[in-house]
Amino acid sequence: MAIAHRGASSAAPENTLVAEEVARRGGATWIEDDVQPSKDGVPYVMHDSTVDRTTDGTGAIRSLTSAELDALDAGSWFAPSYAGARVPTLAAQLADLRERGGNLLLEVKGAHSEEEVGRIVREVRAADMTDRVFVQSFDVPSLRHVRALAPELPLGLLRDAPDADPVAVAKDLHLASYNVSDRGLSTRPELVEELHAAGVAVNVWTVDAPTRWKALDELGVDGVITNRPAELMGWISAHGS
Ligand code: G3P
Ligand code: CA
C-alpha cells in the first residue's frame, strides 16, 4: 500500500489540500499529514514547529493564532504556480477527504496535552471520519491519550530505530501498526515477521527509491510512506506482490 507522505510532496507543497489532491489523482488512497495546534488551540496541518520553511510567514505555529495562520501562503515557497495554497486546518482536510475520497494517516506531531489530543479526536468524530483515520506519533504519551479518548482509532508508533522488543511495545500501547524508518528496519528486517506473528502491521518511511520498494515488497511490509505516491502506485501495479 502506498501512503502519500505529507500528500504528494515531491510534486506539490507538503501538507496542503493541493498536495492531497495530487496524491489522490495519482492513485493513493492514504494521505499522511502532521497536525499541531495554533495558539488558540485549533489543529492545523503542518510538519515543522515553525511556519518559516513552508509559508511566507515566520514564527512558531503554537505562537500564531488561527487568523494569522489562515492568512499565510503555503504554496509559493514550493513553486509560483502554487501561490495561494493555504495551511489547512485539520477540519478542512477531513472535510476535503470525506467529500473527495481518501483516508488519513494522521501524525500527532510533537508532544500534545490530553486536551490538545481531545480536540483532534473531537474533530475526527465531528467529521464522521473515525473509520478512515489512522493515528500515528513518535510521542508515546500522545498515543496513550488517543487510546484513552478514542479506543476506536487504530494507532501506529513511529520509530527511527526499532525498540529492543517491538512486539512488547506494540502490546503495551495497543498498536495496530509499528511504523519504522527504512533505515531502522534495514538493521533488523526480521521484525516484519515477528510483528506480523503478533498481529501488528508494519509501515515504513520515507521511501522514494524503487530498489527499496522492491526490498520492502519482498519483506512483506504492509505500507510504504513515500513522497512519490503516483510512482509507487505505478510500481506496485507493475511489480508488486
Ligand atoms: O510518516 C512518517 C514520517 O512522516 C515521519 O517523519 O518527520 O516526515 O514527520 P516526518
Ligand atoms: Ca509525518
PDB file of C-alpha atoms in Angstrom, residues 25 79 85 105 113 140 206:
ATOM      1  CA  ARG A  25      -5.274  11.728  -8.624  1.00  0.00           C
ATOM      2  CA  ALA A  79       6.599  26.947  -6.867  1.00  0.00           C
ATOM      3  CA  ALA A  85      -2.382  27.446  -1.198  1.00  0.00           C
ATOM      4  CA  LEU A 105      -2.635   8.692   8.348  1.00  0.00           C
ATOM      5  CA  SER A 113      -1.531  17.531  26.083  1.00  0.00           C
ATOM      6  CA  VAL A 140       4.087   7.862  23.313  1.00  0.00           C
ATOM      7  CA  THR A 206      10.044   7.553   3.924  1.00  0.00           C
TER       8      THR A 206
END
